mmCIF file of C-alpha atoms in Angstrom:
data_model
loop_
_atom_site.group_PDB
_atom_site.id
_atom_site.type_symbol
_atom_site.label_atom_id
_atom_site.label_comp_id
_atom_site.label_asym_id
_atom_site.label_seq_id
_atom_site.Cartn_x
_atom_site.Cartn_y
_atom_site.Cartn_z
ATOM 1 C CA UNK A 339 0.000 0.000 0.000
ATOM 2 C CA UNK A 340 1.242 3.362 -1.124
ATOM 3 C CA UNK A 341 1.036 6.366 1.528
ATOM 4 C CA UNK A 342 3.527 9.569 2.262
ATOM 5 C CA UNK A 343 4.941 9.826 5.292
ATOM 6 C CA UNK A 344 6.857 13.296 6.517
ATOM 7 C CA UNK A 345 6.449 14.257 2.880
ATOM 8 C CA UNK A 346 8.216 10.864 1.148
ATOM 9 C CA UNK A 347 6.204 8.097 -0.796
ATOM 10 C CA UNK A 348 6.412 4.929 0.809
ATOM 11 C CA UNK A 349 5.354 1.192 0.866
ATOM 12 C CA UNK A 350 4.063 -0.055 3.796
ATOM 13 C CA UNK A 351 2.352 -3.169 5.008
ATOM 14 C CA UNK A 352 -1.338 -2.359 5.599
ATOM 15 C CA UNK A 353 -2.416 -1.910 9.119
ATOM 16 C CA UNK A 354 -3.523 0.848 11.973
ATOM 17 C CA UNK A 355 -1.710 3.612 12.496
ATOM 18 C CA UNK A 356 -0.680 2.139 15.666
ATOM 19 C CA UNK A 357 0.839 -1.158 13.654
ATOM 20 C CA UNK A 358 2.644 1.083 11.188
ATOM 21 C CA UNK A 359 3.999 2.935 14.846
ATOM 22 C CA UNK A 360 5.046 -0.518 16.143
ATOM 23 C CA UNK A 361 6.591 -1.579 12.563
ATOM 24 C CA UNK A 362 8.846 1.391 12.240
ATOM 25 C CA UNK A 363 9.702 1.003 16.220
ATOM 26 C CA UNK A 364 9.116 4.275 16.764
ATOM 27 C CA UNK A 365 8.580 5.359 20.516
ATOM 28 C CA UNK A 366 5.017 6.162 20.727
ATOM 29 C CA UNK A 367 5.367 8.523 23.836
ATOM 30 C CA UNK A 368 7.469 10.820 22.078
ATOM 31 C CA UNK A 369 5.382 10.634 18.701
ATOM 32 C CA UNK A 370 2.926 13.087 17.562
ATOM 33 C CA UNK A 371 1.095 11.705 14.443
ATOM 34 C CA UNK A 372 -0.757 13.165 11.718
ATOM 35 C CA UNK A 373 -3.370 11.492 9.087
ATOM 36 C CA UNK A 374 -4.663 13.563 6.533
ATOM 37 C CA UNK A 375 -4.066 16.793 8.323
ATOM 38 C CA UNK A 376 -5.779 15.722 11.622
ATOM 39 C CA UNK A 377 -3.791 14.782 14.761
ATOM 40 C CA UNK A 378 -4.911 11.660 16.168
ATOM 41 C CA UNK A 379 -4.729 10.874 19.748
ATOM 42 C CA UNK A 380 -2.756 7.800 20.944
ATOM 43 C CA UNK A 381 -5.791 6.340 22.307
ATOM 44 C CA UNK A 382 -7.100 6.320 18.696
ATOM 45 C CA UNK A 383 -4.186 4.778 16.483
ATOM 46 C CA UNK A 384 -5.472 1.598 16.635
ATOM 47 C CA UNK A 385 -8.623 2.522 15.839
ATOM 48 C CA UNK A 386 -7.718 3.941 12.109
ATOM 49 C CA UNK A 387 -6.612 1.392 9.317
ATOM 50 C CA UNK A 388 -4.695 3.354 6.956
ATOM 51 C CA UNK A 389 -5.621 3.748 3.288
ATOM 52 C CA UNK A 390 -4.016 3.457 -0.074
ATOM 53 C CA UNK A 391 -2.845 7.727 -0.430
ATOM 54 C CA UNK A 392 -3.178 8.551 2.835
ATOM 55 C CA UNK A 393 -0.575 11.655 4.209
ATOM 56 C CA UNK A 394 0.999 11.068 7.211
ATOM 57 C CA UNK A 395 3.396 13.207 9.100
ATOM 58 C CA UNK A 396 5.134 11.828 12.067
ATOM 59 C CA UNK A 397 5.981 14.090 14.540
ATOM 60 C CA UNK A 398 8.019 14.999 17.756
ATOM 61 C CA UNK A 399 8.373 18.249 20.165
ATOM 62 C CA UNK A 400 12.404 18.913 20.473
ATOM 63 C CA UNK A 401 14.346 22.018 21.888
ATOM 64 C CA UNK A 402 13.391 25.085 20.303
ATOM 65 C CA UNK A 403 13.359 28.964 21.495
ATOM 66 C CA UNK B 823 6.570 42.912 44.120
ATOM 67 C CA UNK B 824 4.632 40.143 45.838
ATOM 68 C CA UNK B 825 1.596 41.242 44.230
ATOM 69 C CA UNK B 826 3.047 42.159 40.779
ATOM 70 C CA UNK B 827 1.859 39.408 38.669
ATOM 71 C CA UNK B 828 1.938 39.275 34.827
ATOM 72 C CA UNK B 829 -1.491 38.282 33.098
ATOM 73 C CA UNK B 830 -1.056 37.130 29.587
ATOM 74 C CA UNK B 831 -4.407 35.809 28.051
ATOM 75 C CA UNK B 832 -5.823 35.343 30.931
ATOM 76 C CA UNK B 833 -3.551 33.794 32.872
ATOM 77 C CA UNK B 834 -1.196 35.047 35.579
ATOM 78 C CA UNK B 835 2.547 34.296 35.873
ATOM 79 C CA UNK B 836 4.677 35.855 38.735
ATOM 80 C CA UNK B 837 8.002 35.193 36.660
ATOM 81 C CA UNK B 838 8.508 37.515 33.980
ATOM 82 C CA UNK B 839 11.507 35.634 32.170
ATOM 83 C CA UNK B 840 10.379 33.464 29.410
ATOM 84 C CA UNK B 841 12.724 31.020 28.907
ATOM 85 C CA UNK B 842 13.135 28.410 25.716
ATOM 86 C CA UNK B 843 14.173 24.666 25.314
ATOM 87 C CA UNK B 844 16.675 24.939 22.343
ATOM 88 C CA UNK B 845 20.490 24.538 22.109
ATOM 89 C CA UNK B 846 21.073 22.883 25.678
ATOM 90 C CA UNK B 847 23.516 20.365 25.888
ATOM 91 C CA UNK B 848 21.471 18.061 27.417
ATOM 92 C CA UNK B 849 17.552 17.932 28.028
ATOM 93 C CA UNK B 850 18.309 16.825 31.597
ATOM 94 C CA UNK B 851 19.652 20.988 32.412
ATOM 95 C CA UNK B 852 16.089 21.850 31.495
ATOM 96 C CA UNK B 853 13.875 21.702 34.272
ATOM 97 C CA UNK B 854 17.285 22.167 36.808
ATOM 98 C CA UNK B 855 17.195 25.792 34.166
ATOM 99 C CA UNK B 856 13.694 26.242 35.452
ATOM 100 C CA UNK B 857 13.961 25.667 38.945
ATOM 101 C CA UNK B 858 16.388 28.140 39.369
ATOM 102 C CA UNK B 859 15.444 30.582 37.179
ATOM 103 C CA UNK B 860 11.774 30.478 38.303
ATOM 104 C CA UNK B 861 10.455 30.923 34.964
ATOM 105 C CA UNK B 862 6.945 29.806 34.038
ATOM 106 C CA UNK B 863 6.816 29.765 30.437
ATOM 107 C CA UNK B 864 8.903 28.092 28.302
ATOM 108 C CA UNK B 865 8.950 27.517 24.239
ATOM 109 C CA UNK B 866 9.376 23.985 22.593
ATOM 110 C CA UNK B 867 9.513 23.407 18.830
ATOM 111 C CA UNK B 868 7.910 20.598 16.444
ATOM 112 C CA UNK B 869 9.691 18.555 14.022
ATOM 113 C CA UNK B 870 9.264 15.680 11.535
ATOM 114 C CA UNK B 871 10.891 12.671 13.361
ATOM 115 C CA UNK B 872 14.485 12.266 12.481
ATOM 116 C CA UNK B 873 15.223 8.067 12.672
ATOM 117 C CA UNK B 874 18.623 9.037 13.358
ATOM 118 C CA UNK B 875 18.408 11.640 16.257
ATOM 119 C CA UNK B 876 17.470 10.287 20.247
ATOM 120 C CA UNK B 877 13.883 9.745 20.230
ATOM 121 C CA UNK B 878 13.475 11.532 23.971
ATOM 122 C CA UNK B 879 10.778 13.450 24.364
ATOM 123 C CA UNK B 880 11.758 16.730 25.770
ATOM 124 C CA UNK B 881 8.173 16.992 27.287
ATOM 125 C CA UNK B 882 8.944 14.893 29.731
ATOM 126 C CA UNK B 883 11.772 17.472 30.523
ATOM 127 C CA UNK B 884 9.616 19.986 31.849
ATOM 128 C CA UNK B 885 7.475 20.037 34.956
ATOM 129 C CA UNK B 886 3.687 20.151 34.628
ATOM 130 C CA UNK B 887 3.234 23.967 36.670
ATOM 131 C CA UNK B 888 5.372 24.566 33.724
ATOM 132 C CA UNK B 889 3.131 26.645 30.774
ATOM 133 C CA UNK B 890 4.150 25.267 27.340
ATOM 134 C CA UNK B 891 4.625 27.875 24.874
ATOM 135 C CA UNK B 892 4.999 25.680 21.356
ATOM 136 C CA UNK B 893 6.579 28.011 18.736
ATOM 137 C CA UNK B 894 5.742 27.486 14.848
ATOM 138 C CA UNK B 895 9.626 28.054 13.851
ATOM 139 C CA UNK B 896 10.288 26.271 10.249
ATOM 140 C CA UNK B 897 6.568 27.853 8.987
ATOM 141 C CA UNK B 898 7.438 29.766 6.130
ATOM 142 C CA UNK B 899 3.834 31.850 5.630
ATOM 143 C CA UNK B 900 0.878 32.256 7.604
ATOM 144 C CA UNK B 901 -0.909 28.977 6.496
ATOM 145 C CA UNK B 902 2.622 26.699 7.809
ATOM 146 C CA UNK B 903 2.234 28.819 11.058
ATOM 147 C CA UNK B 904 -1.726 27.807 11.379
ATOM 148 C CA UNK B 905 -1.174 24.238 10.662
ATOM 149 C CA UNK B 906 2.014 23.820 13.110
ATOM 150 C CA UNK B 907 -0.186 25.638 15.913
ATOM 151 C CA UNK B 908 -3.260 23.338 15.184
ATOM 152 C CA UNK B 909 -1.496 20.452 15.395
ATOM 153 C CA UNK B 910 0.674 21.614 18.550
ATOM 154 C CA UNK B 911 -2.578 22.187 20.728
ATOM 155 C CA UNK B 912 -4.179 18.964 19.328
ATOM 156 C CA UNK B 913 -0.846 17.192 20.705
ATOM 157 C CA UNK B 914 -1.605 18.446 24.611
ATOM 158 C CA UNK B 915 0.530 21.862 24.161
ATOM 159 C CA UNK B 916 -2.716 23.370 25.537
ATOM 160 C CA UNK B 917 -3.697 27.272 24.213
ATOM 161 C CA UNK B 918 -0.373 29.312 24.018
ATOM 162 C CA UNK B 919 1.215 29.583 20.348
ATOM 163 C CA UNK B 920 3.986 31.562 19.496
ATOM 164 C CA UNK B 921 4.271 32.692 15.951
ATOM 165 C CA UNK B 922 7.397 32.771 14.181
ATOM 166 C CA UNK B 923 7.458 33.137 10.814
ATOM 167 C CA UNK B 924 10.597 33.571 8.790
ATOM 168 C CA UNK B 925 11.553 33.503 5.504
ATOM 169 C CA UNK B 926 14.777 34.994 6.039
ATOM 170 C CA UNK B 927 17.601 32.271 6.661
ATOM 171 C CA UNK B 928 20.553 35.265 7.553
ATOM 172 C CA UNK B 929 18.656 37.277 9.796
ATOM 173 C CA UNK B 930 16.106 34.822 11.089
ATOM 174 C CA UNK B 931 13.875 38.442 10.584
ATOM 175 C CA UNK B 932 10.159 37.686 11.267
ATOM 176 C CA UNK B 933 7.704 38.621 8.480
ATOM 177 C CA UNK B 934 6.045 40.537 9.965
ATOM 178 C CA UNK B 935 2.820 40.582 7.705
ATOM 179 C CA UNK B 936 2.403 36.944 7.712
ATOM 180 C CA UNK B 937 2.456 36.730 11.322
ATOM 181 C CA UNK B 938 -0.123 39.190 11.483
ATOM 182 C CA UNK B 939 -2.594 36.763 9.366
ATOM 183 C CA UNK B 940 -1.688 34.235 10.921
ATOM 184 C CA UNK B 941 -2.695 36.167 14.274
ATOM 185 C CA UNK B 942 -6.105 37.136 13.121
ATOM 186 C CA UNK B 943 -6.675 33.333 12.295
ATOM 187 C CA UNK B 944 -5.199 31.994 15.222
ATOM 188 C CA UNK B 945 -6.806 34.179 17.724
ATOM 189 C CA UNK B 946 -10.366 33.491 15.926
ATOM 190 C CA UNK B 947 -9.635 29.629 16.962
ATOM 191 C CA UNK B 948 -9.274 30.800 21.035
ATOM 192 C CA UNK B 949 -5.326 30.156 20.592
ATOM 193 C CA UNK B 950 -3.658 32.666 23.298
ATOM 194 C CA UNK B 951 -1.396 33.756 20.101
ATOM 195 C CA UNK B 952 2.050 35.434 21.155
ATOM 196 C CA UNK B 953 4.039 37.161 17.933
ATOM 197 C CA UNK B 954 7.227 37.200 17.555
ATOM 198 C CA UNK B 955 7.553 40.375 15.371
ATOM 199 C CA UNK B 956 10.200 43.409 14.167
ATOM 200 C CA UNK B 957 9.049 46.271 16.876
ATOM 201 C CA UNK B 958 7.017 48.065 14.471
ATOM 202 C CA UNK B 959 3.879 50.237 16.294
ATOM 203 C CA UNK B 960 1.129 50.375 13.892
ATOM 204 C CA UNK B 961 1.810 46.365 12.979
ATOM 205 C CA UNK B 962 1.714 46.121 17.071
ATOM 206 C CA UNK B 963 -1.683 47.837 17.289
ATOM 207 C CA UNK B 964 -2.966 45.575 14.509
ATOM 208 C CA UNK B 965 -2.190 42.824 16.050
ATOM 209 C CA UNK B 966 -3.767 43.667 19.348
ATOM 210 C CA UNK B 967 -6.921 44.562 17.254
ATOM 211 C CA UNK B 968 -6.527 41.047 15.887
ATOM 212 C CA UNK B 969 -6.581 39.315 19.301
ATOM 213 C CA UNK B 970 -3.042 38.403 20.158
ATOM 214 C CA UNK B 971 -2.393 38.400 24.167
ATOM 215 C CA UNK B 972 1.071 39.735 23.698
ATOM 216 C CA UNK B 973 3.596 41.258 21.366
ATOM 217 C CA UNK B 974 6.441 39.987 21.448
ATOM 218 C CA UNK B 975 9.499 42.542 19.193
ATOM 219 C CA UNK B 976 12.741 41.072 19.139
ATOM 220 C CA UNK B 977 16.046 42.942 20.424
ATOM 221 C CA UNK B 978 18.520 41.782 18.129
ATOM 222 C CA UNK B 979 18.199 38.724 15.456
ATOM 223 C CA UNK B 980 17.838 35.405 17.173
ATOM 224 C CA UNK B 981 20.887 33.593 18.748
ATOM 225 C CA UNK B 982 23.059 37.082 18.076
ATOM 226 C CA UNK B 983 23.444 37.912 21.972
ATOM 227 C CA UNK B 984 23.717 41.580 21.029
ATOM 228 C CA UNK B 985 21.066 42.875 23.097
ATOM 229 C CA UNK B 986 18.520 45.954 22.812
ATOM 230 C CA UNK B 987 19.353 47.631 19.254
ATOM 231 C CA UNK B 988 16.005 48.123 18.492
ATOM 232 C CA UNK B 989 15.613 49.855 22.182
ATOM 233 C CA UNK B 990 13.917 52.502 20.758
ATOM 234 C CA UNK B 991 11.284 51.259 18.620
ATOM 235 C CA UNK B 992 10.565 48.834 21.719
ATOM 236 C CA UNK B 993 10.013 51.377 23.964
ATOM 237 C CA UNK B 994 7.136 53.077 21.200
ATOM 238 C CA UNK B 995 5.348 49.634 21.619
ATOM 239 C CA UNK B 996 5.657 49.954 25.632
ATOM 240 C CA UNK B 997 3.931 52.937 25.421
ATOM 241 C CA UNK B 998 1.490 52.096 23.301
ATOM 242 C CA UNK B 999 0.297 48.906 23.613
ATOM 243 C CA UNK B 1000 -2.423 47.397 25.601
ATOM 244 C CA UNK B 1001 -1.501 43.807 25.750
ATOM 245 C CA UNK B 1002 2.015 42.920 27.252
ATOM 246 C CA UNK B 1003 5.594 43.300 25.636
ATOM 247 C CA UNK B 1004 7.825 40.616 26.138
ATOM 248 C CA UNK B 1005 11.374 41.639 24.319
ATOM 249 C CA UNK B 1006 12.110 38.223 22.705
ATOM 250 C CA UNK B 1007 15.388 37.306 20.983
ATOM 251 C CA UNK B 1008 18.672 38.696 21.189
ATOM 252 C CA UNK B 1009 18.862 39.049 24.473
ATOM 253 C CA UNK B 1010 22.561 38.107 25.833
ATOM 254 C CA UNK B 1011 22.943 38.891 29.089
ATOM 255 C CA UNK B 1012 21.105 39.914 32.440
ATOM 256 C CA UNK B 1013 22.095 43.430 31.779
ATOM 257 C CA UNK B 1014 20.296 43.261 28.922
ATOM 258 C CA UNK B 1015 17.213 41.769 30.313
ATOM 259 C CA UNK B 1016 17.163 43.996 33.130
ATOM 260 C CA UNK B 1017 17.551 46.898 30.984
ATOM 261 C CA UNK B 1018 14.478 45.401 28.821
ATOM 262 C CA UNK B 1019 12.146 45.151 32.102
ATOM 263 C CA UNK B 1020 13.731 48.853 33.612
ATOM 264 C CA UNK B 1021 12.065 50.342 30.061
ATOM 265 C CA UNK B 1022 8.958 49.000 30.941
ATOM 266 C CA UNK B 1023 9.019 45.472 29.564
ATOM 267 C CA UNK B 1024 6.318 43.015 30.708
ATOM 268 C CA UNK B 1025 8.579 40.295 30.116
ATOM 269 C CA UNK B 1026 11.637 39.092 28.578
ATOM 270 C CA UNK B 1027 12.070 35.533 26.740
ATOM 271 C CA UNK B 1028 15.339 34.294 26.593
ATOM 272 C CA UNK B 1029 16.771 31.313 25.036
ATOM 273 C CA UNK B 1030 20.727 31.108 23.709
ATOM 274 C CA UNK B 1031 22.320 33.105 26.181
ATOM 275 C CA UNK B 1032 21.022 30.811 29.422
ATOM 276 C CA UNK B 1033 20.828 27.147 27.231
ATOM 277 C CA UNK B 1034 24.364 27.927 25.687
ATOM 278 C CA UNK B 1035 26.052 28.828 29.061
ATOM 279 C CA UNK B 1036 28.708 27.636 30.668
ATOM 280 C CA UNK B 1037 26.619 26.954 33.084
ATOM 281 C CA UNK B 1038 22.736 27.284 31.857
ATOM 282 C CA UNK B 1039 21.862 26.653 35.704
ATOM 283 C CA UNK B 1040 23.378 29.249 37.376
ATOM 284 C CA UNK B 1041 22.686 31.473 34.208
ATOM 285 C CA UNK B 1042 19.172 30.860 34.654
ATOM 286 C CA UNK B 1043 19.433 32.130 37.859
ATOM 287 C CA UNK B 1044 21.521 35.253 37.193
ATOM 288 C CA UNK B 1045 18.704 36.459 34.517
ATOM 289 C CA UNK B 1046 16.160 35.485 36.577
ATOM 290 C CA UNK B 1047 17.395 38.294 39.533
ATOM 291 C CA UNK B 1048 18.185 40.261 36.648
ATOM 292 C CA UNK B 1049 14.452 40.646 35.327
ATOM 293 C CA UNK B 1050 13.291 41.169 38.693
ATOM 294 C CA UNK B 1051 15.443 43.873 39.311
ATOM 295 C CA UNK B 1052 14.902 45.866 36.602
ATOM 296 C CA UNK B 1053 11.174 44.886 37.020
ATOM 297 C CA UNK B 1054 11.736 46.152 40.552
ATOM 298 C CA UNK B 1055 13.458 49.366 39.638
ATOM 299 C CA UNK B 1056 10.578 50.452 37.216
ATOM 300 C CA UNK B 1057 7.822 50.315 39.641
ATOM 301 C CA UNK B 1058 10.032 52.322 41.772
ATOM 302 C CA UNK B 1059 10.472 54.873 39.018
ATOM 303 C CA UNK B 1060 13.833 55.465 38.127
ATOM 304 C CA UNK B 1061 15.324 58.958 39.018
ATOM 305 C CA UNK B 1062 15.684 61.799 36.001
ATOM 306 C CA UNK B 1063 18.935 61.995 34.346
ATOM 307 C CA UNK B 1064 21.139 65.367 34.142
ATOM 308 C CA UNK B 1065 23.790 66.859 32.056
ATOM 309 C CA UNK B 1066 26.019 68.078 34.755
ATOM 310 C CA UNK B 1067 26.451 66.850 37.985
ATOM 311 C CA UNK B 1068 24.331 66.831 41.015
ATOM 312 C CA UNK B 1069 25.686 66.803 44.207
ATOM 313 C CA UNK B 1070 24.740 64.122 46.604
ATOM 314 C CA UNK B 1071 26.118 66.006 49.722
ATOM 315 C CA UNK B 1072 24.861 69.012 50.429
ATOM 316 C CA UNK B 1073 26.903 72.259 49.400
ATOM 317 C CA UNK B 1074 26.920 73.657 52.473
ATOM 318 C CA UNK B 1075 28.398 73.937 55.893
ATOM 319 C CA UNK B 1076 32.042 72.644 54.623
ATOM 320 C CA UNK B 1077 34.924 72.207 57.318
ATOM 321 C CA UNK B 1078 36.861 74.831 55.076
ATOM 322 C CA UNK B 1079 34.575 77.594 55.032
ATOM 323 C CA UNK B 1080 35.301 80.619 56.775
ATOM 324 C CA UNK B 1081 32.513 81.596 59.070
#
């Protein structure tokens, strides 16, 4: 299945957004993520199955001024 | 003093240094920074996530009495800023936005009339909206019309450590504007920041010059007396300046006259 993530195509196994989380091995307490311009809440990434053309962007808060 | 609190949309802070999350050496000096610098408010940034970089959250860095001020640094126009603010309060960041929008890689100069639009949206959503603008009155007053809870002009471009060189231009917005003025950027040393609050500041953010530090903990602390002494010494209304001296002894009765 074909989807962008942080602006890149990319081919990913189909799943919830909290498999594709899991699959990457990203650590969800740090992780903000996006679908389709909406920010989902932890508590709801294994709720959504993503879909072929979906737009992610996977997110963080660092150091800033 | 005790009762000298700083409201900023809506909600009152008795420390008037801002401080930011960037360029320390490690995220543990953070909330050791904000103990002893007492500050209330501090700035955090959002990112893409970078596979290769530590995947700490610096969050978890900073206590909960703590307010978050997210900042929408990379936005290149109004809409970037919007988006970055959305998703920052749908992430937990809670109200506060500041907006930074630059287009300008040398300078790091805000754009001044993006960051108004992106005000008048922003504020229309209930975001508390702090701009980060050039100290320009009439863009000042329009953004007050537009519902931001600050202004926020800078003193020098970001990270420089010059200090005040837009003192002047600062002190029209003082004057003139309703909502608080919190001198952000360029800020280098207490001196500076005390200068910034004796002026009339409501508040000074300050990010490089404590995070970059020898010692960001005890620098913390030194602005932190710093703002409240110049805080201190404009409520107590600074004497008038002269031209030629003033004596402090009286003229009088010397051991030398002749009676």
């Amino acid at each position: 299945m074909n989807v962008t993530i942080n602006g890149q195509p990319e081919r990913i196994v189909p799943g919830t957004i909290e498999e594709m989380v899991c699959r990457k091995g990203l650590q969800p307490e740090a992780l903000v993520v996006e679908h389709n311009q909406e920010v989902v809440p932890r508590e709801r990434w294994s709720h959504i199955a993503l879909q072929e053309g979906d737009v992610l962007e996977l997110l963080r808060f660092v150091g800033g001024g | 003093m005790e009762n000298d609190v700083l409201v900023v949309g809506g909600r009152a802070f008795t420390s008037r240094l801002f401080t930011g999350t960037g360029k320390f050496a490690a995220d543990a000096l953070i909330p050791k920074m904000l103990a002893s610098s007492g500050s209330q408010m501090i700035t955090v940034a959002l990112r893409r996530i970078d596979s290769s970089a530590r995947s700490e959250n610096i969050l978890d860095h900073i206590p909960r009495t703590v307010t978050l001020l997210p900042n929408t640094s990379g936005a290149r126009n109004a809409e970037e800023a919007v988006r970055i603010a959305r998703i920052a309060r749908a992430a937990g960041c809670g109200d506060f936005i500041k907006i930074e929008v630059i287009t300008d890689t040398k300078y790091l100069m805000p754009d001044n009339w993006e960051t108004l639009k992106a005000t008048e949206i922003l504020a229309k959503e209930g975001f508390l909206v702090l701009p980060y603008v050039l100290p320009d009155l009439p863009l000042a007053k329009r953004l007050e019309s537009a519902g931001a809870a600050a202004v926020m002009p800078l003193g020098a471009p970001i990270g420089s450590n010059r200090g005040l060189e837009t003192a002047s231009l600062i002190a029209l917005l003082i004057e003139n504007c309703r909502v608080p003025v919190v001198v952000d950027a360029g800020i280098g040393r207490p001196s500076h920041a005390a200068a910034a609050m004796e002026m009339g500041a409501d508040a000074v953010l300050v990010n490089t010059a404590i995070a970059t530090a020898q010692d960001p903990v005890a620098m913390g602390r030194a602005f932190s007396l710093a703002v409240a002494a110049g805080r201190t010494a404009f409520l107590a209304r600074m004497a008038e300046e002269s031209q030629v001296a003033r004596a402090s002894s009286p003229l009088t009765g010397f051991l030398n006259e002749d009676g």
